[in-house]
PDB file of C-alpha atoms in Angstrom:
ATOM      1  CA  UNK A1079       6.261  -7.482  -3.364  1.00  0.00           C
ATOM      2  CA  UNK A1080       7.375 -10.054  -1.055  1.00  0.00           C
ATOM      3  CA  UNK A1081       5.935  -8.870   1.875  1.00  0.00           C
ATOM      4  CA  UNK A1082       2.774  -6.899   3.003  1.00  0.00           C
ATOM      5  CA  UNK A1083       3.405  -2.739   2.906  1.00  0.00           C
ATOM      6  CA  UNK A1084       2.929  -2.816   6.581  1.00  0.00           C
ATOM      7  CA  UNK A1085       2.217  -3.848   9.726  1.00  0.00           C
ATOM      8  CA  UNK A1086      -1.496  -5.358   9.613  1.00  0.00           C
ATOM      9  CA  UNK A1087      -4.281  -7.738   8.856  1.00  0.00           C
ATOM     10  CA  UNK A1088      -3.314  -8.392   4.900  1.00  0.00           C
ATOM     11  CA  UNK A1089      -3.830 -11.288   2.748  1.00  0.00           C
ATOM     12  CA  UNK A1090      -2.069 -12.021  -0.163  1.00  0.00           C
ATOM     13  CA  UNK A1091      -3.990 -12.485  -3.420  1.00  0.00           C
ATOM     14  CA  UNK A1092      -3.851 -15.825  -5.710  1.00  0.00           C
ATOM     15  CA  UNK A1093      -2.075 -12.943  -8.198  1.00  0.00           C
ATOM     16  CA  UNK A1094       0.275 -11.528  -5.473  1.00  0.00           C
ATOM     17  CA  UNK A1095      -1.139  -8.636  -4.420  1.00  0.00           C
ATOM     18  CA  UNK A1096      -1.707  -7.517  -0.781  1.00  0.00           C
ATOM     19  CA  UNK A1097      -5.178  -6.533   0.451  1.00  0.00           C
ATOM     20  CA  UNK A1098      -6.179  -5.053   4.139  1.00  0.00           C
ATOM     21  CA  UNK A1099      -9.801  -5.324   4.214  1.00  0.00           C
ATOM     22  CA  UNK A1100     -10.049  -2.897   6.878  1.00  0.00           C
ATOM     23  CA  UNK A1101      -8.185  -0.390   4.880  1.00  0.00           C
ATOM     24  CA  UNK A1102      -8.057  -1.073   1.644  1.00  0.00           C
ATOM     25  CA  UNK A1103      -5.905   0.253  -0.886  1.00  0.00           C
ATOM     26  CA  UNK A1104      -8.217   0.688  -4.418  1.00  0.00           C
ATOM     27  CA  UNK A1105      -4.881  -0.221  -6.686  1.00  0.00           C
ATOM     28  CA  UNK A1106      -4.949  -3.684  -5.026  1.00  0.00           C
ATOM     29  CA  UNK A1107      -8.470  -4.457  -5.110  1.00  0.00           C
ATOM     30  CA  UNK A1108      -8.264  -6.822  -8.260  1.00  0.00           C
ATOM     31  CA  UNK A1109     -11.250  -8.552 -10.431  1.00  0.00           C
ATOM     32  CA  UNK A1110      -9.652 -11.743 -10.612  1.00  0.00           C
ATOM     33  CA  UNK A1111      -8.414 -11.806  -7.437  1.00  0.00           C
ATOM     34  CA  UNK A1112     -12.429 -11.793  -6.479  1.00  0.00           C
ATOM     35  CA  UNK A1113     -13.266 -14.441  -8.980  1.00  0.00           C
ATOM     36  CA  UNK A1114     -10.677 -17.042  -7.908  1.00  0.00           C
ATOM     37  CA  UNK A1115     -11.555 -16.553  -4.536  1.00  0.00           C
ATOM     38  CA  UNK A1116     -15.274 -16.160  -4.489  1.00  0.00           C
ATOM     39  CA  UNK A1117     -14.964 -19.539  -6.431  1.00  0.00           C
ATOM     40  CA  UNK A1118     -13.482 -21.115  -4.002  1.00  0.00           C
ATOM     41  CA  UNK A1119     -15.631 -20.091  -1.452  1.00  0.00           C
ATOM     42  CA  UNK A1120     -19.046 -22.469  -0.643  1.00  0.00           C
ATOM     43  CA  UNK A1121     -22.186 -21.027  -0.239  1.00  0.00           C
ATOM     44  CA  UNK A1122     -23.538 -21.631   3.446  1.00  0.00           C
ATOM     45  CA  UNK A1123     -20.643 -22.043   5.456  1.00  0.00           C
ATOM     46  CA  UNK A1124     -20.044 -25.032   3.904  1.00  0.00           C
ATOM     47  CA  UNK A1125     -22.851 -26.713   5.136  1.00  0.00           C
ATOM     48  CA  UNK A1126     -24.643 -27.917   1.718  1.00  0.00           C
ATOM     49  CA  UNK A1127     -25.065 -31.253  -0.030  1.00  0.00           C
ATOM     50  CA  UNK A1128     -22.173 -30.207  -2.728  1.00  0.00           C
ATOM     51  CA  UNK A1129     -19.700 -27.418  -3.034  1.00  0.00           C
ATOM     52  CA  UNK A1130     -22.011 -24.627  -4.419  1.00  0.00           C
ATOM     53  CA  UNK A1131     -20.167 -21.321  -4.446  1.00  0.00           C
ATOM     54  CA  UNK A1132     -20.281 -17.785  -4.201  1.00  0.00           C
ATOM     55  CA  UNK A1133     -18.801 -17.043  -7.467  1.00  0.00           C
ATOM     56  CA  UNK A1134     -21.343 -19.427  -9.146  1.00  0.00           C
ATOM     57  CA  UNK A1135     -24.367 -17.381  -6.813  1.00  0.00           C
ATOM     58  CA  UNK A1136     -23.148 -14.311  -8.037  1.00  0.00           C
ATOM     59  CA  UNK A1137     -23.395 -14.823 -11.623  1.00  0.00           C
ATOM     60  CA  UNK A1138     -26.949 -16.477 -11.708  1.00  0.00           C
ATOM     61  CA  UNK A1139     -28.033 -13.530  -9.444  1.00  0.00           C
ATOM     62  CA  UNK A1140     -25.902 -11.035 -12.186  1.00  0.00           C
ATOM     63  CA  UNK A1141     -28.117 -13.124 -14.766  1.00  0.00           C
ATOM     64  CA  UNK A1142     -31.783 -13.012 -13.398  1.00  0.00           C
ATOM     65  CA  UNK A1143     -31.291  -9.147 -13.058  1.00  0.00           C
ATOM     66  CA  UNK A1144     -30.552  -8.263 -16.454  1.00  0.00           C
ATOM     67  CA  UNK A1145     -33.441 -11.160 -17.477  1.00  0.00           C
ATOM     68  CA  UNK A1146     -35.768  -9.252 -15.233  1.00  0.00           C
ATOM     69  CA  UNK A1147     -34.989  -5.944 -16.828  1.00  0.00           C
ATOM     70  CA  UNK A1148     -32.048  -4.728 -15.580  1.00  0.00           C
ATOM     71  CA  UNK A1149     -29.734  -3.172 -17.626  1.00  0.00           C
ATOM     72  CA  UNK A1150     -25.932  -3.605 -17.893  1.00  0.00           C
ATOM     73  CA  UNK A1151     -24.798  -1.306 -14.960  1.00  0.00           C
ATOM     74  CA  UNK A1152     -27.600  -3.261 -12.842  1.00  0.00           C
ATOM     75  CA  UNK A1153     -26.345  -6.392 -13.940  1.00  0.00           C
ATOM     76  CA  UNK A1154     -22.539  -5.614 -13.091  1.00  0.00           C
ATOM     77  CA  UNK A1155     -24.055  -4.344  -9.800  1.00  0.00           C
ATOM     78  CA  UNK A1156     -25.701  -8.161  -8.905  1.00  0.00           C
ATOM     79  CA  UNK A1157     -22.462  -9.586 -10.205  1.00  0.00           C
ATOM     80  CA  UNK A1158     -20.213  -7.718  -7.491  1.00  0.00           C
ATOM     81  CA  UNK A1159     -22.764  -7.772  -4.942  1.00  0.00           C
ATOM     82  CA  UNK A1160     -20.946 -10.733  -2.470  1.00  0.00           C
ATOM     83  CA  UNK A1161     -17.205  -8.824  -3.799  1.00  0.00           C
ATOM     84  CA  UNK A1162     -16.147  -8.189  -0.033  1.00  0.00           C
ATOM     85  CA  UNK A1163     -16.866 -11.517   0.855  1.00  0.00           C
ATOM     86  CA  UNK A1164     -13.585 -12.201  -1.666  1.00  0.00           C
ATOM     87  CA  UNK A1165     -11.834 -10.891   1.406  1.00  0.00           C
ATOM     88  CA  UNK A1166     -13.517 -11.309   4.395  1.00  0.00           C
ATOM     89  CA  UNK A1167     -15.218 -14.863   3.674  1.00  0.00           C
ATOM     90  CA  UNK A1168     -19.089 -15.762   3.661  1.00  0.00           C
ATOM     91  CA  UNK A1169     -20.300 -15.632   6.876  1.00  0.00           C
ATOM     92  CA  UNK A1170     -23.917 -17.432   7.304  1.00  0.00           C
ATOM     93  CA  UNK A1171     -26.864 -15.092   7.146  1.00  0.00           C
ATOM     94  CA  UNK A1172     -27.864 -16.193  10.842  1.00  0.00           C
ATOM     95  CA  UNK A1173     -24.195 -15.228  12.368  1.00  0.00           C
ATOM     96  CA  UNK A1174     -24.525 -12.401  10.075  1.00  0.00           C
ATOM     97  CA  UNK A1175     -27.825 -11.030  10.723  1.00  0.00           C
ATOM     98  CA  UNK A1176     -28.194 -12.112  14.299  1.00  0.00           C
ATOM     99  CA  UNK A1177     -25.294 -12.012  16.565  1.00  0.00           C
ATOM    100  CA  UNK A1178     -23.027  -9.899  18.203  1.00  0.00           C
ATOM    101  CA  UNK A1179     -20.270 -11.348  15.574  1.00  0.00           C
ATOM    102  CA  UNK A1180     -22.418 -10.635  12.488  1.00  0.00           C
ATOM    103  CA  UNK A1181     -22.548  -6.353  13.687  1.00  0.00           C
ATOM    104  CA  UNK A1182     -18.557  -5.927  13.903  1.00  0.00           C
ATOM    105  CA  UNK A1183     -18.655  -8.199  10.503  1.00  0.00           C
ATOM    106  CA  UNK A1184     -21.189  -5.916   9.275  1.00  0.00           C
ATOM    107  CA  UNK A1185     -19.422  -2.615   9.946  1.00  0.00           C
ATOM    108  CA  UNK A1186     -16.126  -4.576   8.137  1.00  0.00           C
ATOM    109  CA  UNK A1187     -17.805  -5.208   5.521  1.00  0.00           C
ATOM    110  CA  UNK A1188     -19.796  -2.267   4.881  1.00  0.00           C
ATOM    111  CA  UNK A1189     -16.080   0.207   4.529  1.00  0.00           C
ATOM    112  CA  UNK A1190     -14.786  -2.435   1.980  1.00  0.00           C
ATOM    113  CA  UNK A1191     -18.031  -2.611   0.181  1.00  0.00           C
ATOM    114  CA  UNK A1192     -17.588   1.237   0.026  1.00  0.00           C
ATOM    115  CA  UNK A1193     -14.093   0.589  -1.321  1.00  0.00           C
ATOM    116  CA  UNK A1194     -14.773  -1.716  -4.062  1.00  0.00           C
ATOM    117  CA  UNK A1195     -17.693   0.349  -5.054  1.00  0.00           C
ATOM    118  CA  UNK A1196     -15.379   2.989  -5.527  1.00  0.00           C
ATOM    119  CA  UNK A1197     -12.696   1.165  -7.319  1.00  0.00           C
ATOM    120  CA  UNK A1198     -15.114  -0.715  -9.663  1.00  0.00           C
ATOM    121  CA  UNK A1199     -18.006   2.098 -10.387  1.00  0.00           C
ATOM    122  CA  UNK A1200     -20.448  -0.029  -9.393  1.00  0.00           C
ATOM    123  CA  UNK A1201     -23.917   1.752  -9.063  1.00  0.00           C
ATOM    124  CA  UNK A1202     -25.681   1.892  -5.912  1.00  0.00           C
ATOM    125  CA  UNK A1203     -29.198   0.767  -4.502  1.00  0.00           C
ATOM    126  CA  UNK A1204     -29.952  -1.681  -7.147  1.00  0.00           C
ATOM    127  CA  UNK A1205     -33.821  -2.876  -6.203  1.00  0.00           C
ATOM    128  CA  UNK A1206     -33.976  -6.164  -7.673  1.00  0.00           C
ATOM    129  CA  UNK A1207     -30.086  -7.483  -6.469  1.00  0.00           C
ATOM    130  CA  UNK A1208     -32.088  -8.434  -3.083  1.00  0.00           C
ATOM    131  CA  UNK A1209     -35.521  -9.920  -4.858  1.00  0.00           C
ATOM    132  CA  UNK A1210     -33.417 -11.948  -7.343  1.00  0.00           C
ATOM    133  CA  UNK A1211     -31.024 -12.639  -4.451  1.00  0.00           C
ATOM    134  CA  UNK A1212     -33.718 -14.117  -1.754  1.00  0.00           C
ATOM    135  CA  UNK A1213     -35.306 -16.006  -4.424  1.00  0.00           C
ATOM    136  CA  UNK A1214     -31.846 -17.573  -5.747  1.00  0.00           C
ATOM    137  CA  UNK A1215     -31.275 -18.338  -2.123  1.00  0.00           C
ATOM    138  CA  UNK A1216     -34.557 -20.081  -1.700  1.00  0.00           C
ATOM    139  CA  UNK A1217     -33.976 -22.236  -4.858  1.00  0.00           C
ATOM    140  CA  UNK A1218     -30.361 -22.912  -3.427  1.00  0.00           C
ATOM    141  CA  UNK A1219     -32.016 -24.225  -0.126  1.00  0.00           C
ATOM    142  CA  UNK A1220     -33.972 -26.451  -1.861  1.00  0.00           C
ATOM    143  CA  UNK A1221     -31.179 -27.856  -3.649  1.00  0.00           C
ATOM    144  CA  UNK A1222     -28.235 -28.027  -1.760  1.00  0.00           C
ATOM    145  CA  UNK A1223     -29.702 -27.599   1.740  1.00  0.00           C
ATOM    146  CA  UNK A1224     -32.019 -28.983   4.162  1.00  0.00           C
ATOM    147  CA  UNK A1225     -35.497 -27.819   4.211  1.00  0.00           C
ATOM    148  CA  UNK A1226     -36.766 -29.149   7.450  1.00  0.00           C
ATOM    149  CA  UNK A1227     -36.469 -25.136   9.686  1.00  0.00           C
ATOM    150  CA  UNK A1228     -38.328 -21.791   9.288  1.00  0.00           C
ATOM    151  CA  UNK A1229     -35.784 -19.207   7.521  1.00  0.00           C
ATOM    152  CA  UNK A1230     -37.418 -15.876   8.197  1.00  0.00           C
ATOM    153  CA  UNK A1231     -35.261 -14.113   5.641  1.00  0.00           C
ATOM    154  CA  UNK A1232     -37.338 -16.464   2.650  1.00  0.00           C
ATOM    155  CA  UNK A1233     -40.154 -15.201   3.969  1.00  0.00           C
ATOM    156  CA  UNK A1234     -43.035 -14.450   0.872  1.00  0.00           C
ATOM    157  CA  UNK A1235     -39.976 -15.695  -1.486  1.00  0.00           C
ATOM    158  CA  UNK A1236     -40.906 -18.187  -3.554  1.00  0.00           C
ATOM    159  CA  UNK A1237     -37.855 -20.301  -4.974  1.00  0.00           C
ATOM    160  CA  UNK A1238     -37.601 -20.280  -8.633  1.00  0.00           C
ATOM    161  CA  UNK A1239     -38.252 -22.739 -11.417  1.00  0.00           C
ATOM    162  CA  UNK A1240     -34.410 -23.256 -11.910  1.00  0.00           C
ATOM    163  CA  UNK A1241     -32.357 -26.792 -11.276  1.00  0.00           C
ATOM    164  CA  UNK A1242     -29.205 -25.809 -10.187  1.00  0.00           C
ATOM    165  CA  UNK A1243     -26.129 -27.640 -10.201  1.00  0.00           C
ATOM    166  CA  UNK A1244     -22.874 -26.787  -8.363  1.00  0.00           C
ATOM    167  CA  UNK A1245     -20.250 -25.709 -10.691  1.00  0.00           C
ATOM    168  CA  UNK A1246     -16.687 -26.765  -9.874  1.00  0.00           C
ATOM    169  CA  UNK A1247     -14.382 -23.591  -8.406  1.00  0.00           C
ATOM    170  CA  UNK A1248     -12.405 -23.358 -11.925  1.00  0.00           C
ATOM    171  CA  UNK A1249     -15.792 -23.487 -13.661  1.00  0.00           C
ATOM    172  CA  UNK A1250     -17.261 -21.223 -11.470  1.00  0.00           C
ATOM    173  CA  UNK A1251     -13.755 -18.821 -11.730  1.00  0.00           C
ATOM    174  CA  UNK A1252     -14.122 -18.774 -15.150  1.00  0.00           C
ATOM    175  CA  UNK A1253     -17.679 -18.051 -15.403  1.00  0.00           C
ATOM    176  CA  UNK A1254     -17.696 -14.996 -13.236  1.00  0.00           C
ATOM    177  CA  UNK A1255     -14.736 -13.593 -14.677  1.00  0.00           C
ATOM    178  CA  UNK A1256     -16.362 -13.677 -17.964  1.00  0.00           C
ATOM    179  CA  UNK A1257     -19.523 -12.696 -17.189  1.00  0.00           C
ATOM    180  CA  UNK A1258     -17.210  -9.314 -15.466  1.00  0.00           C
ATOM    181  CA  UNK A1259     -15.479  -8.853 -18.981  1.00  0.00           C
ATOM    182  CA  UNK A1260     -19.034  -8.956 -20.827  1.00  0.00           C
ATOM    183  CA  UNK A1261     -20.759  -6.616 -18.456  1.00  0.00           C
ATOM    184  CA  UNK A1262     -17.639  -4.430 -18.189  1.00  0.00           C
ATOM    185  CA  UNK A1263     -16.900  -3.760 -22.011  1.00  0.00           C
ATOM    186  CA  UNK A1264     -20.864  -3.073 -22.219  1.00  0.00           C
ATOM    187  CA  UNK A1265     -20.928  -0.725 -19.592  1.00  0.00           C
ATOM    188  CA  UNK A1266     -18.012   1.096 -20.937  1.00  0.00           C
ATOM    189  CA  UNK A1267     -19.271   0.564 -24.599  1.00  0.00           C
TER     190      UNK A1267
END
């Protein structure tokens, strides 16, 4: 197709499809799609010491799960928990959390969460996605970020004895798209 179905806010998809995240139709909602552009998305706004991105975040996060327990289901869970932001872009915790911007973005982003839930079976409420989350984020602070502010969100986190370093976007692509096909065939298995 050539040109969006209709009249709207879509964006077309490195493999051609067309995707309204305010009304999303499932049949578009593609896992590739999500890796290519979640790996070329940075972590913190861009504001980091390298180009450290979401795709790359979303796999370690996918990985400490399942090493803290999780099963396959939980894993695939951690692993799709920054999908939306595939569409709508990574905005900054602070914007996020604390301004009139971050609630409309919120309420965005909580009907396409619902969506890709729905079109990849993810399971809900998984506990650990946010413990293995905060402390991923605390160890990406110290590594690609400044140090030198109080970030409420980190506090009681303790960052975790793991060196990162930043992946480039067709690394990081391919990485989460296999880790997708490995937790995918398991959970179906």
């Amino acid at each position: 197709m050539s040109a969006p179905p209709a009249p709207g806010p879509y964006l077309q998809t490195v493999s051609g499809r067309w995707v309204n995240p305010f009304d999303p139709d499932l049949d578009q909602l593609d896992a590739d799609d999500i890796a290519r552009a979640l790996a070329n998305q940075c972590r913190f706004g861009g504001h980091c010491r390298a180009f450290y991105s979401v795709a790359q975040h979303s796999v370690i996060v996918s990985r400490l799960v399942e090493e803290r327990g999780g099963d396959a289901e939980d894993a695939f869970a951690a692993l799709m928990h920054d999908a939306t932001e595939a569409y709508l872009g990574d905005m900054p915790h602070p914007l996020k959390h604390r301004s009139p911007l971050g609630a409309a973005f919120k309420e965005a982003e909580d009907h396409l969460e619902q969506a890709i839930r729905e079109r990849f079976a993810i399971k809900p409420d998984v506990p650990e996605i946010k413990a293995a989350d905060r402390a991923l984020l605390a160890t990406e602070r110290r590594a690609f970020s400044a140090e030198t502010w109080h970030w409420p969100e980190l506090d009681g986190v303790e960052a975790l004895d793991l060196e990162l370093t930043a992946w480039s976007p067709d690394e990081a692509a391919v990485a989460f798209a296999g880790r997708y096909a490995e937790l995918d065939a398991r959970r179906r298995a």
